[in-house]
Tab-separated table of C-alpha atoms in Angstrom:
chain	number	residue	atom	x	y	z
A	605	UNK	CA	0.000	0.000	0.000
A	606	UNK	CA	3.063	2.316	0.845
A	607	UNK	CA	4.378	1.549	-2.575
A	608	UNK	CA	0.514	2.625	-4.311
A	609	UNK	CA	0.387	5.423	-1.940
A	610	UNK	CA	4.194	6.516	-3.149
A	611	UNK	CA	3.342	6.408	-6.867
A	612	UNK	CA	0.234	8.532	-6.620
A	613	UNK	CA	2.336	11.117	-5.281
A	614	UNK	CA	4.799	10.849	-7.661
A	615	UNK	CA	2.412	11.382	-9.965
A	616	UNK	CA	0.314	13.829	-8.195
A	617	UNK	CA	4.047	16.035	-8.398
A	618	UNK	CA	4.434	16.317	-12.010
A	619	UNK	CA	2.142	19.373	-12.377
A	620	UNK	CA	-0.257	17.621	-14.709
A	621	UNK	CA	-3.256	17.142	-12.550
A	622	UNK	CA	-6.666	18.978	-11.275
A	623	UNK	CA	-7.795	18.082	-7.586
A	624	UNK	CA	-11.470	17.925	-6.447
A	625	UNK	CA	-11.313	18.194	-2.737
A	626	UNK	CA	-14.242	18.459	-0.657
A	627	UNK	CA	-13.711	18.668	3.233
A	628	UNK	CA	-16.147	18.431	5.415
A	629	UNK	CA	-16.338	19.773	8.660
A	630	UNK	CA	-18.866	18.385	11.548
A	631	UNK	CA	-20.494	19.942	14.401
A	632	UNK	CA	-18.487	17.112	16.571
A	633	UNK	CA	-15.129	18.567	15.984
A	634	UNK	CA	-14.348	16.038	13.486
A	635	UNK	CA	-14.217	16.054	9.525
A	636	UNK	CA	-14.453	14.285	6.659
A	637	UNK	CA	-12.830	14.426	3.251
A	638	UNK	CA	-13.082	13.568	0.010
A	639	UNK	CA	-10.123	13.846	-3.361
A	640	UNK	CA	-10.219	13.348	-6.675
A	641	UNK	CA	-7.141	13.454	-8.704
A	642	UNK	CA	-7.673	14.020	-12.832
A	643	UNK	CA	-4.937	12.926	-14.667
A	644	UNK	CA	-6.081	12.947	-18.235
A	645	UNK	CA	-3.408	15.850	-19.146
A	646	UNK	CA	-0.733	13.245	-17.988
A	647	UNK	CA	-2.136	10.596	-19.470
A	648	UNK	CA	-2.502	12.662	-23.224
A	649	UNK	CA	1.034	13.639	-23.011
A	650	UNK	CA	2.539	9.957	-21.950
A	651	UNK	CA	0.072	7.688	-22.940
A	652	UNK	CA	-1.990	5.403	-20.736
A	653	UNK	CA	0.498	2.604	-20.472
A	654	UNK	CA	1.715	5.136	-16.796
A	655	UNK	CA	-1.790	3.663	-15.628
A	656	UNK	CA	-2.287	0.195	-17.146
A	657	UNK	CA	-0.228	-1.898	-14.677
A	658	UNK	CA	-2.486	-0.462	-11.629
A	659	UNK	CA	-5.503	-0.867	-13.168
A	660	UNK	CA	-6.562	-4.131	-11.658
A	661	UNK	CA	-4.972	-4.630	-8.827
A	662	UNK	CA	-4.851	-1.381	-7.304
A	663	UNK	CA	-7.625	1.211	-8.527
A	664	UNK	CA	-11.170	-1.003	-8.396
A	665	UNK	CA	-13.423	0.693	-9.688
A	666	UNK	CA	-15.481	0.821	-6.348
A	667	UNK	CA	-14.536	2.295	-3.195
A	668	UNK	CA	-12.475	0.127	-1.333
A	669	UNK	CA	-10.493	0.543	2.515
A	670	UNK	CA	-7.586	0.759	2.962
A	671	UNK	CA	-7.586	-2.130	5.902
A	672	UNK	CA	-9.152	-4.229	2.918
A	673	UNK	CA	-6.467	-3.825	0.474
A	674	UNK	CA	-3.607	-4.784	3.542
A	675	UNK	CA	-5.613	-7.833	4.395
A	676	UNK	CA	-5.572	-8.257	0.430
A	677	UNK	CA	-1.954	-7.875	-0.199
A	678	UNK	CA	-1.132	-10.022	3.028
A	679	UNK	CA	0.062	-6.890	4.922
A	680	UNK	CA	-2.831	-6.677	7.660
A	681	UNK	CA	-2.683	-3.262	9.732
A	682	UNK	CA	-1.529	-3.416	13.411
A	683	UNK	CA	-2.860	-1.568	16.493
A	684	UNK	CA	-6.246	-0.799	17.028
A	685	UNK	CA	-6.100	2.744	16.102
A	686	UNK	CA	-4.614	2.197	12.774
A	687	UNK	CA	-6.910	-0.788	11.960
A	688	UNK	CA	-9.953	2.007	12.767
A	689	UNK	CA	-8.633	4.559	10.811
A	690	UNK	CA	-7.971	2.044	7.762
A	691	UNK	CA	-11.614	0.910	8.211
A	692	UNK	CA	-12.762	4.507	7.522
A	693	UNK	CA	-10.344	5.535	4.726
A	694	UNK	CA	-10.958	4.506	1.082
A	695	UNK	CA	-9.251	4.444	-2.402
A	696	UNK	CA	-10.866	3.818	-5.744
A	697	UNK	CA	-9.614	4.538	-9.531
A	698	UNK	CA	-11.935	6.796	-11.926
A	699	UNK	CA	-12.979	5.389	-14.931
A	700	UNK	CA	-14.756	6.453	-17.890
A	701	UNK	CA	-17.984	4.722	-18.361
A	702	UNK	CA	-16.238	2.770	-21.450
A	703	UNK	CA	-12.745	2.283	-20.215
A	704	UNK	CA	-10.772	-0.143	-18.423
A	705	UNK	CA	-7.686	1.746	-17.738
A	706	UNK	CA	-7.920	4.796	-14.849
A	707	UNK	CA	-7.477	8.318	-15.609
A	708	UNK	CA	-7.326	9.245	-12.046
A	709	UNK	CA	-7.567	8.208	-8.269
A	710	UNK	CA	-9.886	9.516	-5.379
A	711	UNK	CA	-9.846	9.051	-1.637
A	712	UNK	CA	-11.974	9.857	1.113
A	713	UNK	CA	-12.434	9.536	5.035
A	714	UNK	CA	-14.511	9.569	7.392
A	715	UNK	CA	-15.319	11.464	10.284
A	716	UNK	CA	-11.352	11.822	11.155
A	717	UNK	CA	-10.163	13.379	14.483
A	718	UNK	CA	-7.577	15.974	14.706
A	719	UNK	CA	-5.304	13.151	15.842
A	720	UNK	CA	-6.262	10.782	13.589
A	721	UNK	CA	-5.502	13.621	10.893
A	722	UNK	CA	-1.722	13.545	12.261
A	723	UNK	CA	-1.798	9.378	12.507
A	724	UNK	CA	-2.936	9.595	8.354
A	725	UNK	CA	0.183	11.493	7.953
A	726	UNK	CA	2.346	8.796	9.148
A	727	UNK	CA	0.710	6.173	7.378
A	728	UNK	CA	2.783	5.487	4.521
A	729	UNK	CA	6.647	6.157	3.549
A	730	UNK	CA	7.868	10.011	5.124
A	731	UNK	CA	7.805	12.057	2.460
A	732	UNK	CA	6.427	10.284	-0.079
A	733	UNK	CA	3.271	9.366	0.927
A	734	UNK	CA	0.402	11.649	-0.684
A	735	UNK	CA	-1.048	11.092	2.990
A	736	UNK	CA	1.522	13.460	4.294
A	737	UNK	CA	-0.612	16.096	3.662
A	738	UNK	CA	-2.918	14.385	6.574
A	739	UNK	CA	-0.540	16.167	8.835
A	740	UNK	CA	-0.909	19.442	7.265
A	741	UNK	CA	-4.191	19.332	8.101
A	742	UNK	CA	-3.932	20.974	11.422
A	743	UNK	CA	-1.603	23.636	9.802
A	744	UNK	CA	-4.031	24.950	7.484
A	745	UNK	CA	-7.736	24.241	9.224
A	746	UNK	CA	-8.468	24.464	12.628
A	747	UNK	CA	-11.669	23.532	13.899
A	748	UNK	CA	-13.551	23.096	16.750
A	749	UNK	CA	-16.754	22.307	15.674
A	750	UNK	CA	-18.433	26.216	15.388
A	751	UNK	CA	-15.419	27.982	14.420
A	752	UNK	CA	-13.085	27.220	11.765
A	753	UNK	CA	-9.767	28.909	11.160
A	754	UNK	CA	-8.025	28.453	7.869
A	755	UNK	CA	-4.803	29.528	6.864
A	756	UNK	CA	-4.540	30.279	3.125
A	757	UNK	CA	-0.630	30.637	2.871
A	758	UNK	CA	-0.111	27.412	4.534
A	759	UNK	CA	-1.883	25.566	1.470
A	760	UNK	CA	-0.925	27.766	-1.053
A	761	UNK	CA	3.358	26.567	0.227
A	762	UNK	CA	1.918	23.146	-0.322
A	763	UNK	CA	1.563	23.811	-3.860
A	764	UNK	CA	4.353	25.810	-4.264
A	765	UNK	CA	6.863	22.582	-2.757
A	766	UNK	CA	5.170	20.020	-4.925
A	767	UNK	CA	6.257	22.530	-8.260
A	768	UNK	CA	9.278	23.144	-6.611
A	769	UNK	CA	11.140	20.066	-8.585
A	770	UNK	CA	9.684	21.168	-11.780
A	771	UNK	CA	11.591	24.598	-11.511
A	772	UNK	CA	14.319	22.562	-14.168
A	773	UNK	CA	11.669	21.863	-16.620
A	774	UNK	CA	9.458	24.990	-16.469
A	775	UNK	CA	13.010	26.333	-17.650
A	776	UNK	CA	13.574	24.117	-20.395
A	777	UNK	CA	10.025	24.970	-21.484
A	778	UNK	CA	9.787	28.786	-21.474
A	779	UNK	CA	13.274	28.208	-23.703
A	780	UNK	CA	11.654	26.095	-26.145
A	781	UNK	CA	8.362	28.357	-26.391
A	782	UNK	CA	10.803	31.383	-27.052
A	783	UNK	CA	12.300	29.220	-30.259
A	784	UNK	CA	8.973	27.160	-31.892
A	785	UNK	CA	5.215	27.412	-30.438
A	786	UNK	CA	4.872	23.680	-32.032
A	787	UNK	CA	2.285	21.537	-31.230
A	788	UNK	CA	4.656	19.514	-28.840
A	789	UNK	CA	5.812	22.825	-27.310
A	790	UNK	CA	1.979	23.562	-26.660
A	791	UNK	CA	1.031	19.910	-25.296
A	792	UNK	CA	3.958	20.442	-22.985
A	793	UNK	CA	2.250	23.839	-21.925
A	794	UNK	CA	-0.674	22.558	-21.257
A	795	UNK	CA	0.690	19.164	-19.780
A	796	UNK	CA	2.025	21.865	-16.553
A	797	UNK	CA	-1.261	22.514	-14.586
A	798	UNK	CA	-1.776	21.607	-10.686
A	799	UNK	CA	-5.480	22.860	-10.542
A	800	UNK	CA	-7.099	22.873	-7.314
A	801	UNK	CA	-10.514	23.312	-6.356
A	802	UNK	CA	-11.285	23.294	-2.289
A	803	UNK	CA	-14.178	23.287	-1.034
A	804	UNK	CA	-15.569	23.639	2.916
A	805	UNK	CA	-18.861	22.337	4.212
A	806	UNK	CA	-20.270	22.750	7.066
A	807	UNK	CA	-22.739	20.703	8.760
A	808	UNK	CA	-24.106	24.058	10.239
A	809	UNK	CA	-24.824	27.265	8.262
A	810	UNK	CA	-22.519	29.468	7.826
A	811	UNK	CA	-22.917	32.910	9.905
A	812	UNK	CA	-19.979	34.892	9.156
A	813	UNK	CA	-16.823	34.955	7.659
A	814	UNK	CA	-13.899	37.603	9.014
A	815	UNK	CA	-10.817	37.980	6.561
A	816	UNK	CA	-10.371	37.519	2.608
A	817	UNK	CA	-8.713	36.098	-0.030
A	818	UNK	CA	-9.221	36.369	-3.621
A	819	UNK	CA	-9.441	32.597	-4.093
A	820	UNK	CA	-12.022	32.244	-1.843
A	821	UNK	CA	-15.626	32.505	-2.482
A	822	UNK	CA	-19.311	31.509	-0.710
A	823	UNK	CA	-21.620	29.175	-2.696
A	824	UNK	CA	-24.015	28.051	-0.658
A	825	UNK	CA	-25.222	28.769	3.259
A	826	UNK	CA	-23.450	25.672	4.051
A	827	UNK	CA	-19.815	25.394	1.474
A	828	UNK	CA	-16.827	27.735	0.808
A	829	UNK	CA	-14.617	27.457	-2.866
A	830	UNK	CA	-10.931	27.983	-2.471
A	831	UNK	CA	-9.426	27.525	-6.071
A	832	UNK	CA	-5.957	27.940	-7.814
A	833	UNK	CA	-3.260	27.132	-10.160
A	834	UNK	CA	-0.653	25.856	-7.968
A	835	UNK	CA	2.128	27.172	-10.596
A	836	UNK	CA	0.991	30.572	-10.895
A	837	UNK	CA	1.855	33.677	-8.956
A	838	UNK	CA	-0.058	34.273	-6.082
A	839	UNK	CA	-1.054	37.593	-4.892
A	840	UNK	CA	0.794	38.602	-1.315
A	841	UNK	CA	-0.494	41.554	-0.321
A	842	UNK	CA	-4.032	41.515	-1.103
A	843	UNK	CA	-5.169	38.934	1.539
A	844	UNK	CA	-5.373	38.017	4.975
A	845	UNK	CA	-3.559	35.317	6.482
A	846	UNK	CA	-5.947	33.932	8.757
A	847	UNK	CA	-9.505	33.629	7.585
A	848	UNK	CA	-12.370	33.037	10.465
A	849	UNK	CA	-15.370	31.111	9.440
A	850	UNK	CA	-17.977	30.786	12.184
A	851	UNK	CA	-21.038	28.639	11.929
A	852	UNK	CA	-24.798	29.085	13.346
């Protein structure tokens, strides 16, 4: 599972991918979340063969836990903590309706615990594991289960260190743009996109929000939109670094 976990991340880090993340934020202190990672752009560029071998064994096509897919690969989860949070943590691959091979991924949780945030983040390999964003959590949200406080810059570095390998190649590329706008110059453009849409429900209405950001937007009485292009510039000056959402 480390290994899966590893790849995904891997993958997630080449700046060809748009997130879905939906977090969801309960009146007992706890959330839930859910993610899913698009990689058609990747695919287009490199051809589906990057997804073929984990079709089958790795990405059903139904949600499956992560305490299912140890006992699977003869790896069981120890400690009664970890077994509950594998119970409550799921994987699946996204298909289209006529395809056998993935062109993405999505996880979710369930009802996780500040503490069982930080335990996700030390589920798989340090540093590799696209669960160590699980202990970022408590970095960018804090939440109590009235008042949420979210920290914009503190999600915004994530994306910046996850482009921070690609420096090299955004380099090569602006170089070869400058010489030929081919058609491989432009698929290589467009292959360079870490799109991420975020958005916060609340299991109570929302009564008032103190702070701003230009990312961030209301949609509903009960959800919050937070999106952005991980490799462009983002404005410093023009919003706060703490925003304060407080429920009914």
């Amino acid at each position: 599972m480390r290994r899966l976990l590893a790849f995904f991340v891997a993958l997630w880090g080449l700046s060809s991918c748009t997130s879905d993340i939906t977090f969801t934020f309960h009146k007992n202190t706890s959330s839930s979340f859910l993610v899913e990672v698009n990689m058609e752009r990747l695919i287009y560029f490199l051809g589906d063969s990057i997804m073929k071998s984990y079709a089958e064994k790795d990405l059903d096509k139904k949600w499956k836990s992560i305490y299912e897919i140890s006992k699977e690969r003869r790896k069981p989860l120890t400690g009664k903590d970890t077994i509950n949070l594998g119970k409550r943590t799921f994987i699946k691959g996204l298909y289209k309706d006529d395809s056998n091979i993935p062109y993405g991924f999505a996880l979710k949780g369930d009802h996780l615990s500040q503490k069982e945030w930080v335990a996700l983040g030390k589920t798989g390999q340090a540093e590799e594991s696209i669960t160590q964003y699980g202990s970022s959590f408590s970095s960018i949200f804090q939440w109590d289960g009235k008042t949420l406080f979210f920290f914009p810059e503190e999600l915004l570095r994530i994306g910046t260190e996850k482009t921070s390998n690609n420096s090299s190649n955004e380099k090569d590329i602006d170089e070869e743009e400058e010489h030929s706008e081919s058609e491989l110059s432009k698929k290589i453009k467009s292959l360079y996109v870490i799109k991420t849409n975020l958005f916060c429900k609340f299991d109570r209405k929302i009564k008032s929000i103190q702070g701003n950001h230009p990312y961030l937007r209301q949609i509903d009485d009960h959800t919050l939109q937070f999106s952005f292009d991980a490799l462009e510039e983002h404005p410093k000056k023009e919003f706060d670094s703490k925003i304060i959402i407080i429920t009914k």
